[in-house]
Coordinates of C-alpha atoms and ligand atoms in Angstrom, one line a residue:
M1 CA -105.8 13.3 -191.1
R2 CA -103.6 14.7 -188.6
I3 CA -100.4 13.3 -187.9
R4 CA -101.1 13.2 -184.2
S5 CA -104.3 12.6 -184.4
E6 CA -103.3 8.9 -186.2
L7 CA -100.0 8.8 -183.6
I8 CA -102.6 8.8 -180.9
I9 CA -105.5 6.2 -182.3
S10 CA -102.4 4.3 -183.8
I11 CA -100.9 3.8 -180.2
L12 CA -104.4 3.3 -178.2
I13 CA -105.0 0.3 -181.2
I14 CA -102.3 -1.4 -180.5
S15 CA -102.2 -0.6 -176.4
I16 CA -105.4 -0.9 -175.5
I17 CA -107.1 -4.0 -177.1
P18 CA -104.2 -6.2 -175.7
L19 CA -104.6 -4.4 -172.6
S20 CA -108.1 -4.3 -172.0
F21 CA -108.0 -8.3 -174.2
V22 CA -105.4 -9.3 -170.2
V23 CA -108.1 -6.7 -167.6
Y24 CA -110.9 -9.3 -169.7
T25 CA -109.5 -12.6 -169.3
S26 CA -107.3 -11.9 -166.3
Y27 CA -110.9 -10.9 -164.5
N28 CA -112.9 -13.7 -166.2
Y29 CA -109.9 -15.5 -164.4
S30 CA -109.9 -14.4 -160.6
Q31 CA -113.4 -13.6 -160.6
E32 CA -114.1 -17.5 -162.0
T33 CA -111.0 -19.1 -159.2
I34 CA -113.0 -16.4 -157.0
R35 CA -116.4 -18.1 -157.3
A36 CA -114.9 -22.0 -157.1
S37 CA -113.2 -20.3 -153.9
I38 CA -116.1 -19.7 -152.8
M39 CA -118.1 -22.1 -153.6
D40 CA -115.7 -25.1 -152.3
N41 CA -115.5 -22.8 -148.9
L42 CA -119.4 -22.9 -148.6
V43 CA -119.5 -26.9 -149.9
G44 CA -116.7 -27.2 -147.3
A45 CA -118.1 -25.9 -145.2
T46 CA -121.7 -27.4 -145.1
E47 CA -119.8 -31.3 -144.8
N48 CA -118.2 -29.7 -142.0
T49 CA -121.6 -28.8 -140.7
G50 CA -122.9 -31.6 -141.7
Q51 CA -120.4 -33.5 -139.7
A52 CA -120.9 -31.7 -136.9
I53 CA -124.4 -33.3 -136.8
D54 CA -123.7 -36.2 -136.9
N55 CA -120.9 -36.3 -134.3
W56 CA -123.4 -34.6 -131.8
M57 CA -126.1 -36.4 -133.3
D58 CA -123.7 -39.9 -132.5
V59 CA -122.9 -38.9 -129.0
R60 CA -126.6 -38.7 -128.3
K61 CA -126.8 -42.1 -129.4
S62 CA -123.5 -43.3 -128.1
D63 CA -125.6 -41.2 -124.7
I64 CA -128.4 -43.5 -125.4
R65 CA -126.8 -46.6 -126.2
V66 CA -124.2 -46.2 -123.0
I67 CA -127.9 -45.3 -120.3
S68 CA -129.6 -49.1 -121.8
Q69 CA -126.4 -51.1 -120.5
F70 CA -126.2 -48.9 -117.2
G71 CA -126.7 -51.2 -114.5
M72 CA -129.0 -53.2 -117.1
V73 CA -131.4 -49.9 -115.9
E74 CA -134.8 -52.3 -115.2
Y75 CA -133.2 -54.3 -112.2
I76 CA -130.8 -51.2 -110.7
E77 CA -132.6 -49.3 -107.8
K78 CA -135.0 -46.8 -108.9
E79 CA -133.4 -44.2 -107.3
E80 CA -130.1 -44.5 -108.4
L81 CA -131.0 -45.0 -111.8
H82 CA -133.1 -41.5 -111.0
D83 CA -130.1 -40.0 -109.6
Y84 CA -127.2 -41.6 -112.2
L85 CA -130.2 -39.7 -115.1
N86 CA -130.7 -36.6 -113.5
N87 CA -127.7 -35.8 -113.1
L88 CA -126.5 -36.6 -116.7
E89 CA -129.7 -34.1 -117.3
N90 CA -127.7 -31.8 -116.0
E91 CA -124.4 -32.2 -116.7
H92 CA -125.7 -31.8 -120.5
E93 CA -128.7 -28.6 -119.3
G94 CA -130.8 -28.4 -122.4
V95 CA -130.0 -31.7 -124.0
Y96 CA -131.6 -34.5 -122.4
K97 CA -135.1 -33.2 -121.7
E98 CA -136.5 -36.8 -120.3
F99 CA -135.5 -40.0 -119.9
F100 CA -137.7 -43.0 -120.2
L101 CA -138.1 -47.1 -119.7
L102 CA -140.7 -48.3 -121.5
D103 CA -142.2 -52.0 -120.7
L104 CA -142.4 -54.8 -124.2
D105 CA -145.9 -53.4 -124.2
G106 CA -145.2 -49.3 -124.1
N107 CA -145.7 -48.8 -120.9
I108 CA -143.3 -46.4 -119.6
I109 CA -142.0 -47.6 -116.4
F110 CA -139.9 -44.9 -114.8
S111 CA -139.2 -41.6 -116.4
T112 CA -136.9 -39.0 -114.7
K113 CA -140.2 -36.7 -115.3
N114 CA -142.1 -39.1 -114.1
H115 CA -144.1 -39.1 -116.4
T116 CA -146.2 -42.2 -116.8
G117 CA -148.8 -44.1 -119.5
N118 CA -148.1 -46.0 -123.3
V119 CA -146.4 -45.0 -126.2
D120 CA -146.4 -48.6 -128.1
S121 CA -148.3 -46.7 -131.4
Q122 CA -145.1 -44.8 -131.1
Q123 CA -142.6 -44.8 -133.9
Y124 CA -140.1 -45.1 -132.0
F125 CA -141.0 -47.7 -130.0
I126 CA -142.1 -49.5 -132.5
E127 CA -139.0 -49.7 -134.2
A128 CA -136.9 -50.1 -131.9
S129 CA -138.7 -53.4 -130.0
N130 CA -137.6 -54.3 -133.1
G131 CA -133.6 -54.4 -132.1
R132 CA -132.0 -51.0 -133.2
L133 CA -131.9 -47.7 -131.8
Y134 CA -134.1 -45.9 -133.7
V135 CA -134.4 -41.3 -133.9
S136 CA -137.9 -39.7 -133.8
D137 CA -138.3 -37.6 -136.5
V138 CA -138.4 -33.6 -134.5
Y139 CA -141.5 -32.9 -132.7
I140 CA -142.4 -29.9 -130.7
P141 CA -143.4 -30.9 -127.4
E142 CA -147.2 -28.1 -126.5
V143 CA -144.8 -27.8 -123.1
T144 CA -141.4 -26.1 -124.3
G145 CA -143.0 -25.0 -127.7
S146 CA -139.4 -26.3 -128.0
P147 CA -137.6 -28.7 -130.9
E148 CA -136.8 -31.8 -129.8
I149 CA -136.6 -35.3 -130.8
I150 CA -135.9 -39.2 -128.9
I151 CA -134.0 -41.4 -129.4
A152 CA -135.2 -44.8 -128.4
N153 CA -132.3 -48.2 -127.5
P154 CA -133.7 -51.8 -126.7
I155 CA -132.3 -52.6 -123.9
K156 CA -131.2 -56.5 -124.1
K157 CA -129.9 -59.5 -121.9
N158 CA -128.6 -62.2 -123.7
N159 CA -129.8 -61.3 -126.8
T160 CA -133.3 -60.4 -125.6
I161 CA -135.0 -57.1 -125.5
T162 CA -136.4 -56.9 -122.4
G163 CA -137.1 -53.4 -122.5
I164 CA -137.1 -49.6 -124.0
M165 CA -134.0 -47.1 -123.3
A166 CA -135.7 -43.2 -125.1
A167 CA -134.7 -40.0 -124.3
R168 CA -136.3 -37.0 -125.0
V169 CA -133.2 -34.3 -127.1
G170 CA -133.9 -30.6 -127.4
L171 CA -131.6 -29.4 -130.2
E172 CA -131.0 -26.3 -129.1
Q173 CA -127.4 -27.0 -128.6
L174 CA -127.7 -28.6 -132.0
Y175 CA -129.2 -25.9 -133.8
G176 CA -126.6 -23.4 -131.5
I177 CA -123.6 -25.7 -133.8
I178 CA -125.8 -25.2 -137.0
E179 CA -126.2 -20.9 -136.8
K180 CA -122.1 -21.0 -136.3
I181 CA -122.5 -21.3 -139.9
E182 CA -121.2 -18.7 -142.3
I183 CA -123.6 -16.9 -144.6
G184 CA -123.4 -13.7 -144.3
T185 CA -126.0 -11.0 -143.2
L186 CA -128.1 -12.3 -146.6
G187 CA -127.5 -16.0 -146.7
E188 CA -130.2 -19.2 -144.8
V189 CA -129.1 -22.0 -143.4
F190 CA -132.0 -24.6 -142.4
I191 CA -132.0 -28.1 -142.7
V192 CA -135.6 -30.0 -143.4
N193 CA -137.1 -33.9 -143.1
N194 CA -137.1 -35.8 -146.7
K195 CA -140.8 -34.5 -147.0
G196 CA -139.4 -30.6 -147.7
D197 CA -140.8 -29.7 -144.0
I198 CA -138.6 -27.1 -141.6
I199 CA -136.7 -29.0 -138.7
F200 CA -134.2 -26.4 -138.8
H201 CA -134.5 -22.8 -139.0
E202 CA -133.2 -19.5 -137.8
N203 CA -136.7 -18.2 -137.5
R204 CA -137.7 -21.1 -135.0
S205 CA -141.3 -21.1 -135.6
M206 CA -140.9 -21.4 -139.1
I207 CA -140.0 -25.0 -138.3
L208 CA -142.5 -27.8 -139.5
H209 CA -144.8 -25.1 -139.9
E210 CA -143.4 -24.2 -143.4
N211 CA -142.4 -27.0 -145.8
I212 CA -140.8 -25.7 -148.7
K213 CA -140.2 -28.7 -151.2
N214 CA -140.3 -25.9 -154.2
N215 CA -136.5 -25.2 -153.7
F216 CA -134.5 -26.6 -155.9
A217 CA -131.8 -27.3 -152.8
V218 CA -135.3 -29.3 -151.2
K219 CA -135.8 -31.5 -154.0
E220 CA -132.5 -32.1 -155.0
V221 CA -131.6 -33.1 -151.2
T222 CA -134.3 -34.4 -150.6
Y223 CA -133.6 -36.8 -154.0
E224 CA -130.1 -37.6 -150.9
K225 CA -127.8 -35.6 -153.2
N226 CA -124.9 -32.9 -151.9
G227 CA -124.1 -30.7 -153.8
I228 CA -123.9 -26.6 -154.4
A229 CA -126.3 -25.0 -157.1
E230 CA -127.0 -21.7 -158.0
Y231 CA -131.0 -20.9 -157.9
V232 CA -134.0 -18.6 -157.3
N233 CA -134.6 -20.2 -153.7
Y234 CA -138.6 -20.4 -151.9
Q235 CA -138.6 -16.4 -151.0
E236 CA -137.2 -15.6 -154.7
E237 CA -134.3 -14.3 -154.3
T238 CA -131.0 -15.7 -156.2
V239 CA -128.9 -18.0 -154.3
L240 CA -125.6 -20.0 -153.8
G241 CA -127.1 -23.3 -152.1
S242 CA -125.5 -26.0 -151.0
Y243 CA -126.9 -29.3 -150.1
Y244 CA -125.5 -32.1 -147.4
W245 CA -128.1 -35.1 -147.5
L246 CA -127.6 -36.8 -143.5
P247 CA -128.9 -40.6 -144.3
L248 CA -129.2 -41.2 -140.8
Y249 CA -131.7 -39.3 -140.2
R250 CA -133.2 -38.1 -143.7
W251 CA -132.2 -34.5 -143.3
G252 CA -131.4 -32.5 -145.9
L253 CA -128.9 -29.6 -144.9
I254 CA -129.5 -26.1 -147.0
V255 CA -127.2 -23.6 -146.6
E256 CA -127.7 -20.3 -148.8
M257 CA -126.2 -17.4 -149.4
N258 CA -127.1 -14.2 -150.9
R259 CA -125.5 -14.5 -154.2
G260 CA -124.7 -11.3 -154.8
E261 CA -123.4 -11.1 -150.9
A262 CA -121.5 -14.6 -151.9
Y263 CA -119.6 -13.0 -154.7
I264 CA -118.7 -9.6 -152.9
E265 CA -115.4 -10.6 -153.3
V266 CA -116.3 -11.1 -157.4
L267 CA -118.1 -8.0 -157.8
A268 CA -115.1 -5.8 -156.0
L269 CA -113.0 -7.6 -158.3
G270 CA -114.4 -6.5 -161.3
R271 CA -114.7 -2.5 -160.1
L272 CA -111.0 -3.3 -159.1
T273 CA -110.0 -4.2 -162.4
V274 CA -112.3 -1.8 -164.3
A275 CA -111.0 1.5 -162.2
I276 CA -107.6 -0.5 -162.7
S277 CA -108.5 -0.3 -166.8
L278 CA -109.4 2.7 -166.5
F279 CA -106.5 3.6 -164.6
A280 CA -104.5 2.0 -167.4
I281 CA -106.7 3.5 -170.9
L282 CA -106.2 7.0 -168.7
G283 CA -102.8 6.8 -168.3
V284 CA -101.8 4.8 -171.7
I285 CA -104.3 8.0 -173.4
L286 CA -101.6 10.3 -171.3
F287 CA -98.5 8.6 -171.8
T288 CA -99.9 8.9 -175.9
I289 CA -100.7 12.6 -176.0
V290 CA -97.6 12.8 -174.7
I291 CA -94.6 10.7 -176.2
S292 CA -97.3 11.8 -179.8
R293 CA -97.0 15.6 -178.7
R294 CA -92.9 15.6 -178.1
I295 CA -92.8 14.1 -181.8
T296 CA -95.2 16.1 -183.5
E297 CA -94.3 19.2 -182.1
P298 CA -90.9 19.8 -183.7
I299 CA -92.8 18.6 -186.9
E300 CA -95.4 21.7 -186.0
S301 CA -92.6 23.3 -185.6
L302 CA -91.1 22.7 -188.9
K303 CA -94.0 23.1 -190.7
D304 CA -94.6 26.1 -189.0
G305 CA -90.6 27.9 -190.0
A306 CA -92.0 26.0 -194.2
I307 CA -94.5 29.2 -194.2
S308 CA -93.1 31.5 -192.6
L309 CA -90.2 30.9 -195.2
V310 CA -92.4 30.9 -197.5
E311 CA -94.2 34.4 -196.3
G312 CA -90.6 35.8 -196.0
N313 CA -90.8 36.5 -192.7
F314 CA -88.7 32.8 -190.6
K315 CA -86.7 32.8 -188.3
P316 CA -84.3 29.8 -186.8
I317 CA -86.3 26.9 -185.5
P318 CA -84.8 26.3 -182.0
V319 CA -83.8 22.8 -181.5
S320 CA -85.3 21.1 -178.4
S321 CA -83.7 17.3 -179.0
K322 CA -80.5 15.5 -180.4
N323 CA -82.6 12.8 -182.8
E324 CA -83.1 12.4 -185.7
I325 CA -86.4 15.2 -185.6
G326 CA -83.6 17.9 -184.3
R327 CA -81.0 16.5 -186.5
L328 CA -83.4 17.6 -189.2
T329 CA -85.0 20.7 -187.8
E330 CA -80.5 21.9 -187.7
I331 CA -80.6 20.6 -191.9
F332 CA -83.9 22.8 -192.1
N333 CA -82.4 25.5 -191.1
Q334 CA -79.3 25.9 -192.2
T335 CA -81.2 25.3 -195.4
A336 CA -83.6 28.1 -194.6
K337 CA -80.7 30.4 -194.4
E338 CA -79.4 28.9 -197.6
L339 CA -82.4 30.1 -199.2
L340 CA -82.7 33.5 -197.5
E341 CA -79.6 34.5 -198.7
I342 CA -80.3 33.3 -202.4
R343 CA -83.4 34.8 -202.0
K344 CA -81.1 38.4 -200.7
K345 CA -79.3 37.5 -204.2
L346 CA -82.0 37.2 -206.4
E347 CA -83.5 39.8 -205.1
M348 CA -80.7 42.6 -205.5
K349 CA -80.5 41.3 -208.6
I350 CA -84.2 41.7 -209.4
D351 CA -83.2 45.0 -208.2
M352 CA -81.0 45.9 -210.2
A353 CA -82.4 44.5 -213.0
N354 CA -85.6 47.1 -212.6
K355 CA -82.7 49.9 -211.6
D356 CA -81.4 48.5 -215.3
L357 CA -85.0 48.5 -217.1
E358 CA -85.8 51.5 -215.2
L359 CA -82.8 53.6 -217.2
K360 CA -83.4 51.3 -220.7
N361 CA -86.8 52.5 -220.5
K362 CA -85.8 56.9 -219.9
E363 CA -83.5 55.9 -222.7
L364 CA -86.2 55.1 -224.5
V365 CA -88.7 57.9 -223.6
I366 CA -85.5 59.7 -224.6
A367 CA -84.8 57.7 -227.6
N368 CA -88.9 59.0 -228.6
E369 CA -88.7 61.6 -227.8
E370 CA -86.1 62.4 -230.3
L371 CA -87.7 59.8 -232.7
K372 CA -90.9 62.6 -232.1
K373 CA -87.5 65.5 -233.0
L374 CA -86.7 64.2 -236.1
D375 CA -90.4 64.1 -237.2
M376 CA -90.7 67.3 -236.4
L377 CA -87.0 67.9 -237.8
K378 CA -88.0 66.0 -240.9
S379 CA -91.4 68.2 -241.3
D380 CA -89.1 71.1 -241.0
F381 CA -87.2 69.9 -243.1
I382 CA -89.8 69.6 -246.0
S383 CA -90.8 72.2 -245.7
L384 CA -87.5 74.3 -245.5
V385 CA -86.5 72.3 -248.7
S386 CA -89.6 73.1 -250.6
H387 CA -89.6 76.5 -249.8
E388 CA -86.2 77.4 -250.0
L389 CA -86.1 75.4 -253.6
R390 CA -89.5 77.3 -254.4
T391 CA -88.2 80.8 -253.4
P392 CA -85.9 80.7 -256.1
L393 CA -87.1 79.3 -258.7
S394 CA -90.0 81.8 -258.3
A395 CA -88.1 84.2 -258.4
I396 CA -86.0 82.6 -261.6
R397 CA -89.4 82.3 -263.4
T398 CA -89.8 85.9 -262.6
S399 CA -87.1 87.0 -264.1
S400 CA -86.7 84.3 -267.0
E401 CA -90.9 85.8 -268.3
F402 CA -89.5 89.1 -267.3
L403 CA -86.5 89.0 -269.4
E404 CA -88.7 86.5 -272.7
S405 CA -91.2 89.9 -272.6
E406 CA -90.0 91.9 -275.0
E407 CA -90.9 94.7 -273.8
N408 CA -88.7 94.9 -271.0
A409 CA -85.6 95.4 -273.7
D410 CA -84.1 97.9 -271.2
P411 CA -79.8 95.8 -271.3
G412 CA -79.5 97.4 -268.2
V413 CA -82.5 95.6 -266.8
Q414 CA -82.4 92.8 -268.3
K415 CA -78.1 92.5 -266.4
E416 CA -80.4 92.4 -263.0
M417 CA -82.8 90.3 -263.8
L418 CA -80.1 87.8 -265.1
E419 CA -78.3 88.3 -262.1
N420 CA -81.2 87.9 -260.0
I421 CA -81.4 83.8 -262.1
I422 CA -77.9 83.5 -261.4
R423 CA -78.1 84.0 -257.7
N424 CA -80.8 82.3 -256.9
V425 CA -79.8 79.1 -259.2
D426 CA -76.0 79.9 -256.8
R427 CA -78.6 80.1 -253.5
Q428 CA -80.5 76.5 -255.1
A429 CA -77.3 74.8 -255.9
R430 CA -75.9 75.6 -253.0
L431 CA -78.4 74.2 -250.7
I432 CA -78.2 71.1 -252.5
N433 CA -74.4 71.0 -252.2
D434 CA -74.9 71.5 -248.2
I435 CA -77.3 68.2 -247.8
L436 CA -75.1 66.7 -250.9
D437 CA -72.1 67.1 -248.2
L438 CA -73.5 66.7 -245.0
T439 CA -75.2 63.0 -246.3
K440 CA -71.5 62.7 -247.5
I441 CA -70.5 63.5 -244.4
E442 CA -72.5 61.2 -242.3
A443 CA -72.3 58.2 -244.5
G444 CA -68.5 58.6 -243.8
R445 CA -68.2 59.5 -247.6
M446 CA -66.2 63.2 -247.6
E447 CA -63.1 62.2 -248.1
F448 CA -60.8 65.0 -246.5
R449 CA -57.7 65.8 -247.8
F450 CA -54.9 66.9 -245.0
E451 CA -52.2 68.9 -246.1
Q452 CA -49.9 71.8 -243.8
V453 CA -52.7 75.1 -244.2
D454 CA -51.2 78.5 -243.3
F455 CA -54.0 80.3 -242.0
K456 CA -52.1 83.2 -242.4
H457 CA -53.6 83.5 -246.0
M458 CA -56.1 81.7 -246.4
A459 CA -58.1 83.8 -244.1
P460 CA -58.1 86.6 -246.0
L461 CA -60.6 84.7 -249.4
A462 CA -62.6 83.6 -246.3
I463 CA -63.8 87.9 -245.7
E464 CA -63.3 88.4 -249.1
N465 CA -66.7 86.5 -249.6
I466 CA -68.7 88.5 -247.5
R467 CA -66.9 92.0 -248.0
P468 CA -69.1 93.0 -250.1
I469 CA -72.4 92.5 -248.0
A470 CA -70.7 93.8 -245.0
Q471 CA -69.9 96.3 -247.0
K472 CA -73.8 97.3 -248.4
N473 CA -74.7 96.5 -244.6
H474 CA -71.3 99.5 -243.2
I475 CA -70.2 96.4 -241.2
T476 CA -66.6 95.5 -239.7
I477 CA -64.8 93.0 -240.0
T478 CA -61.4 93.3 -238.9
E479 CA -58.7 90.5 -238.6
D480 CA -56.7 89.4 -235.4
I481 CA -53.9 87.2 -237.5
P482 CA -50.4 87.0 -235.8
D483 CA -47.4 87.3 -238.9
K484 CA -45.6 83.9 -237.9
L485 CA -48.3 81.8 -237.4
S486 CA -47.5 78.0 -238.2
T487 CA -49.2 76.2 -239.9
I488 CA -51.9 73.9 -239.0
S489 CA -53.3 70.3 -240.5
A490 CA -56.1 70.6 -241.8
D491 CA -58.1 69.5 -244.9
K492 CA -58.1 73.1 -246.9
E493 CA -60.9 73.3 -249.2
K494 CA -63.1 71.9 -246.1
L495 CA -61.8 74.9 -243.6
I496 CA -62.8 77.9 -246.2
I497 CA -66.5 75.4 -246.0
V498 CA -66.4 76.1 -242.0
L499 CA -64.6 79.8 -242.3
N500 CA -67.8 80.3 -244.6
N501 CA -70.3 79.2 -242.8
L502 CA -69.8 81.6 -239.5
L503 CA -68.6 84.2 -241.7
S504 CA -71.7 84.4 -243.5
N505 CA -73.1 83.5 -240.4
A506 CA -72.2 86.1 -238.3
L507 CA -72.7 88.6 -241.4
K508 CA -76.7 87.1 -241.6
F509 CA -77.3 87.9 -237.8
T510 CA -75.2 90.8 -237.5
P511 CA -76.9 94.2 -238.1
D512 CA -76.3 97.5 -240.4
G513 CA -73.0 98.9 -238.4
G514 CA -72.4 95.8 -236.4
T515 CA -69.1 94.7 -236.1
I516 CA -66.9 91.1 -237.6
H517 CA -64.1 89.8 -236.0
L518 CA -62.0 87.3 -237.0
S519 CA -59.0 86.0 -235.1
A520 CA -56.5 83.2 -234.6
K521 CA -53.9 82.8 -231.7
E522 CA -51.0 80.7 -231.4
Y523 CA -51.3 77.9 -228.2
Q524 CA -48.1 74.6 -228.0
D525 CA -50.4 72.6 -229.3
Y526 CA -52.9 74.6 -231.8
I527 CA -54.5 77.4 -233.1
E528 CA -57.2 79.0 -232.1
I529 CA -59.3 80.2 -234.3
K530 CA -62.9 82.6 -233.4
V531 CA -65.3 84.4 -235.1
K532 CA -66.7 86.9 -233.1
D533 CA -70.2 89.8 -233.9
T534 CA -71.6 91.7 -232.8
G535 CA -75.3 90.4 -233.7
I536 CA -78.9 89.9 -231.9
G537 CA -77.1 86.7 -230.1
I538 CA -78.7 83.5 -229.3
E539 CA -79.9 82.4 -226.4
K540 CA -77.9 80.2 -223.3
E541 CA -81.6 77.2 -224.1
Q542 CA -80.7 77.3 -227.6
L543 CA -76.9 77.3 -228.2
E544 CA -76.6 73.3 -227.5
K545 CA -79.1 72.8 -230.7
L546 CA -77.6 75.7 -233.0
F547 CA -75.8 72.1 -234.1
D548 CA -78.1 70.5 -235.3
K549 CA -79.5 69.6 -238.1
F550 CA -81.9 72.0 -240.0
Y551 CA -82.1 74.2 -236.8
Q552 CA -82.8 77.6 -236.9
V553 CA -83.6 79.6 -233.7
D554 CA -87.2 79.6 -234.3
S555 CA -88.3 83.5 -234.2
P556 CA -89.8 86.2 -236.4
S557 CA -86.4 88.1 -236.8
R558 CA -84.0 85.7 -237.7
R559 CA -87.2 83.7 -239.7
K560 CA -86.6 86.6 -242.4
I561 CA -82.9 85.6 -243.3
G562 CA -82.9 83.0 -245.6
G563 CA -81.3 79.6 -245.1
S564 CA -81.0 76.1 -244.6
G565 CA -79.9 75.3 -240.6
L566 CA -77.4 72.8 -242.6
G567 CA -74.3 75.3 -242.4
L568 CA -73.1 75.2 -238.5
S569 CA -74.1 71.3 -238.9
I570 CA -71.7 70.9 -241.6
S571 CA -69.2 73.1 -240.2
S572 CA -69.2 70.8 -237.0
E573 CA -69.5 67.5 -239.1
I574 CA -65.8 69.4 -240.6
I575 CA -64.3 70.9 -237.3
K576 CA -65.5 66.7 -235.5
A577 CA -63.4 65.1 -238.6
H578 CA -60.6 67.0 -237.3
G579 CA -60.5 65.9 -234.9
S580 CA -62.2 68.9 -232.7
K581 CA -64.8 70.9 -231.8
I582 CA -66.8 74.6 -231.9
H583 CA -67.4 76.1 -229.0
V584 CA -70.6 79.1 -229.2
E585 CA -70.6 81.8 -226.8
S586 CA -73.7 84.2 -226.8
E587 CA -76.2 86.1 -224.9
P588 CA -79.0 87.7 -226.7
G589 CA -78.3 90.8 -228.1
Q590 CA -74.4 91.4 -226.4
G591 CA -72.8 88.6 -230.1
S592 CA -71.8 85.8 -230.1
T593 CA -68.6 84.3 -230.1
F594 CA -67.0 80.8 -232.3
C595 CA -64.0 79.6 -231.9
F596 CA -62.9 76.6 -232.2
R597 CA -58.9 75.0 -232.2
L598 CA -56.7 72.8 -235.0
K599 CA -54.2 71.0 -234.1
K600 CA -50.4 73.0 -235.4
Ligands
ADP701 P1 -78.4 78.6 -241.1 O1 -78.4 78.3 -242.9 O2 -80.4 79.2 -241.4 O3 -77.4 80.0 -241.2 P2 -76.6 77.6 -239.6 O4 -76.9 76.1 -239.4 O5 -75.6 78.3 -240.2 O6 -78.4 77.3 -240.7 O7 -77.1 77.8 -238.3 C1 -78.1 77.8 -237.5 C2 -79.2 78.2 -236.8 O8 -77.9 79.6 -236.2 C3 -79.4 80.1 -237.5 O9 -80.4 80.2 -238.1 C4 -78.7 81.3 -236.4 O10 -80.6 81.5 -236.2 C5 -78.8 80.0 -235.7 N1 -77.0 81.7 -235.9 C6 -75.9 81.1 -236.2 N2 -75.3 81.6 -236.8 C7 -74.9 82.9 -235.2 C8 -74.8 83.5 -235.1 N3 -73.6 84.8 -235.7 N4 -75.2 85.0 -234.3 C9 -77.1 84.8 -234.1 N5 -77.2 83.6 -234.4 C10 -76.8 82.2 -235.4

């Protein structure tokens, strides 16, 4: 999982769980508090209304008691009583509907409404006759259709009941007081008697027409209990109902509020809590995202930087903060810079090593070429040596067989044959000597005995060696050696070999009628010796290889002329041992000049 996701999840867990717990607990607590306060209010309102009913009824009762004593009602003038009670009715309009006086037999002896008749079977008469004030059940008179009660009180004289004072009391005023109670738009307030009949309701038509005994609060209140509860009422609505028993009148006051409406504040609180929680959670999420981005962005940059470093296109990461990550970024940038420098150096070294390797490779190719050449030389050498050995041998054999034959006894011819044998033996000996000399020189085993050599005296010896053949071929030999020539430091015998080689080569490669010129010239520190001929010359590209072992310029015209290809190699090695070098200048058809310098 990515750090950012981990961070977000961790922060959310450590913030949202406690947050939710706090919100949930405080919501529950507030809900309970509000609920309790709503219930308290409802109970309070019910009790207050109950007391208001009690008060109102008390006033009515005390009115009747006062009237009952008014000038001993039986004995005052009827008209005076009439006026007094009419006034009272007017004063309490709508409350007192009628006052009437009963004798002990239940006959109406006086009525403000001039009613007559006998009511001895009425409960209020019976109860009042027994000496106490009595409040009747609610009833609805046919004439008005408005609920009323009758309050009856015995009239006493010297503790003897002399009559009954009764009043019909309209309940509309009382209802008006009850209806002031706050029950919301959906609530109901009603009063039931102890049988469960409705004796007060907003809907007056229900009064004494509906019995709601099954209502929970009605049951409770008819058991003469007070209290509050949540229940499903007679209209199948869930309500919060408060009930209050009025024992004096055997009435139960019931105030029901629609549960939803009652707890509207709780619901609003719930919504508010949910909204606040959502905002808080949203805030935490946003905060978490911002914080995680702040933390992970530099890490992401570091990761990208590391990748670009690996890929080789690193650019320094901008340092966005001064905290630990900022410091880490600085260190990373520094390290990356150093690494890049090291890398650069390494690449340069590798480059150099590669170039070196290339060079070595080229050298190896050249060496390989050399080896191939050497291999070819070896083959050439074998064929050349075998040829050079075989040719004189077959000549010797032919001459020997000729001598062996008795038929060829001519002394002249025999001498010629013998000379031929000797020449070929010499030729072989020369070749073998050449090979041995070169091997010795290359192995560093050839001994040089340096001495002061007078070249002026040495040159004729070398010329004499080739003169017979030169004369035979009409080749002119000239020399230009100053009389007073300084001596040179050289090995005389080896120097003769060199001169012989150069002169015999000049002879071999100069056609009849040509010229060979030997010269020596003195310089300050050395003497320069030159052998020049007017021979066939050598092509430019062959010049370098002339001094290689067994090298012979490969052309049919030259092949005819015998040789081992060792002469110049030996000469060159000898002159090298003298601390010098043989130079050659030549052009095909223009002759050749071989020259070397020797220290005085
Ligand atoms: P070789 O025994 O063949 O003379 P060298 O080493 O003396 O061997 O000479 C090598 C080759 O150089 C000869 O085979 C010849 O082709 C060439 N060369 C040497 N000297 C001359 C010269 N003066 N003129 C032309 N070619 C020469």
